[in-house]
XYZ file of C-alpha atoms in Angstrom:
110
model
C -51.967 118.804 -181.718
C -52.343 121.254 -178.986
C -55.669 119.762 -177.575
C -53.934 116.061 -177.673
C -50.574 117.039 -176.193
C -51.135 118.084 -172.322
C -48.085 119.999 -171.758
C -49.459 122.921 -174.149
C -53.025 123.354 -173.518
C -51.938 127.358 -172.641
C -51.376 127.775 -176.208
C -54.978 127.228 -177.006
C -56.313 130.522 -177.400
C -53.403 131.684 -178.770
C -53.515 128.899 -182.031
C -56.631 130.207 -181.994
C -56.375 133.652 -182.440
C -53.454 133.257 -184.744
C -55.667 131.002 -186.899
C -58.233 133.489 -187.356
C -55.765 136.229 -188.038
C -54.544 133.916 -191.057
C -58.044 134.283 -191.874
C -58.113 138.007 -191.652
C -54.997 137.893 -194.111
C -57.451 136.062 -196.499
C -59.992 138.048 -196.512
C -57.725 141.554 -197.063
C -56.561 139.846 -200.658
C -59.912 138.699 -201.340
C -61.194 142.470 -200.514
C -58.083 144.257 -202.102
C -58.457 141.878 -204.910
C -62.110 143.092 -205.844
C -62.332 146.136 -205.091
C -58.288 147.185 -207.116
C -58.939 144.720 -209.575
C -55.019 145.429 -210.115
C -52.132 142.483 -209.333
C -49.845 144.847 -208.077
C -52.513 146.217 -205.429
C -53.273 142.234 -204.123
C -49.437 141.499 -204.312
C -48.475 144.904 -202.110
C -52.014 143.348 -199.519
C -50.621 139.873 -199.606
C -46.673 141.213 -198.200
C -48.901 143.570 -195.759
C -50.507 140.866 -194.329
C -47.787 138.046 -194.085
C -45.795 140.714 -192.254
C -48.894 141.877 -190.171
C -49.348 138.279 -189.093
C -46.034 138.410 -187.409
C -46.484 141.388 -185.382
C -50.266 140.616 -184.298
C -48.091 137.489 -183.015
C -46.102 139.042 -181.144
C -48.821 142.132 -179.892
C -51.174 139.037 -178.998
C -48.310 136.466 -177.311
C -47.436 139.870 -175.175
C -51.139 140.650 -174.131
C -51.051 139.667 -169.971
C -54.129 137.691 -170.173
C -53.194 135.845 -173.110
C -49.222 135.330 -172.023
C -49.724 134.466 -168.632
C -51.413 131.520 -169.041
C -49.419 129.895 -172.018
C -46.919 127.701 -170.398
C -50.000 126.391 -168.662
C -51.253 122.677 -168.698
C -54.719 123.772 -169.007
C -56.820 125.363 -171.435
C -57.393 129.067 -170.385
C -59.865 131.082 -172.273
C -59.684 134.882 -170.879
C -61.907 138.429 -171.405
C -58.671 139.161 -173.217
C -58.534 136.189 -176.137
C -62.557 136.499 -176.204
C -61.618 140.613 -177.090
C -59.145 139.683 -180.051
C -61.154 137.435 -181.346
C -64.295 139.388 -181.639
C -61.866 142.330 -182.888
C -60.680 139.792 -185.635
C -63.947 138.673 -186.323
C -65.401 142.405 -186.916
C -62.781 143.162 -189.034
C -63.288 140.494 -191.044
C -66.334 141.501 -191.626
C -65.772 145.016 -192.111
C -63.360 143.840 -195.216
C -65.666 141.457 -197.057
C -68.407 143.817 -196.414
C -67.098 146.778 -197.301
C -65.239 145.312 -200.451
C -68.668 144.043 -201.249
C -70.297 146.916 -200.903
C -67.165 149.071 -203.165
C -67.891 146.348 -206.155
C -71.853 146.407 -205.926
C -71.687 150.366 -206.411
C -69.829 150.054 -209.420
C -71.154 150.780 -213.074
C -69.312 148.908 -215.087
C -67.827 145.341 -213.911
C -65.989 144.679 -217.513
């Protein structure tokens, strides 16, 4: 929808980012899911992260190289979106990995 509709091409990066950070949210159950085993522990990850998606929101729609460009007609992809998505994607890896990691260390998986 962004892509297709010309008026909003400066929200590119930004769906983009956002996207990824839903993606991030994933991956913290998933990782607090396997490595707690507990419901409680994946309920208490799954409020973090629905409220953590809101305020990476609004950190990332307030970051200059990111903001100033998002009323634009064109797609702008700056240092600054390139940095938070890298950032996203390391930490996404840093949670499967190290929940991985957590569950292949243990003795007993029953």
């Amino acid at each position: 929808m962004i892509v297709a509709s010309p008026v909003i091409h400066g929200f590119f990066a930004f769906a983009v980012i956002m996207g990824v950070e839903i993606l991030v949210n994933t991956c913290l159950m998933i990782a607090v899911a396997l490595v707690t085993e507990s419901k409680g522990w994946t309920i208490s990850a799954m409020v973090a992260g629905n409220l953590a998606i809101n305020v990476v929101g609004y950190i990332v729609a307030h970051i200059p190289g990111i903001s100033n460009g998002m009323w634009g007609t064109t797609i702008l992809w700056r240092p600054a979106a390139t940095i938070s998505l890298v950032t996203e994607i390391a930490l996404i890896a840093l949670l499967l990995g190290g929940a991985f990691f957590i569950q292949s260390r243990k003795k007993d998986f029953l």
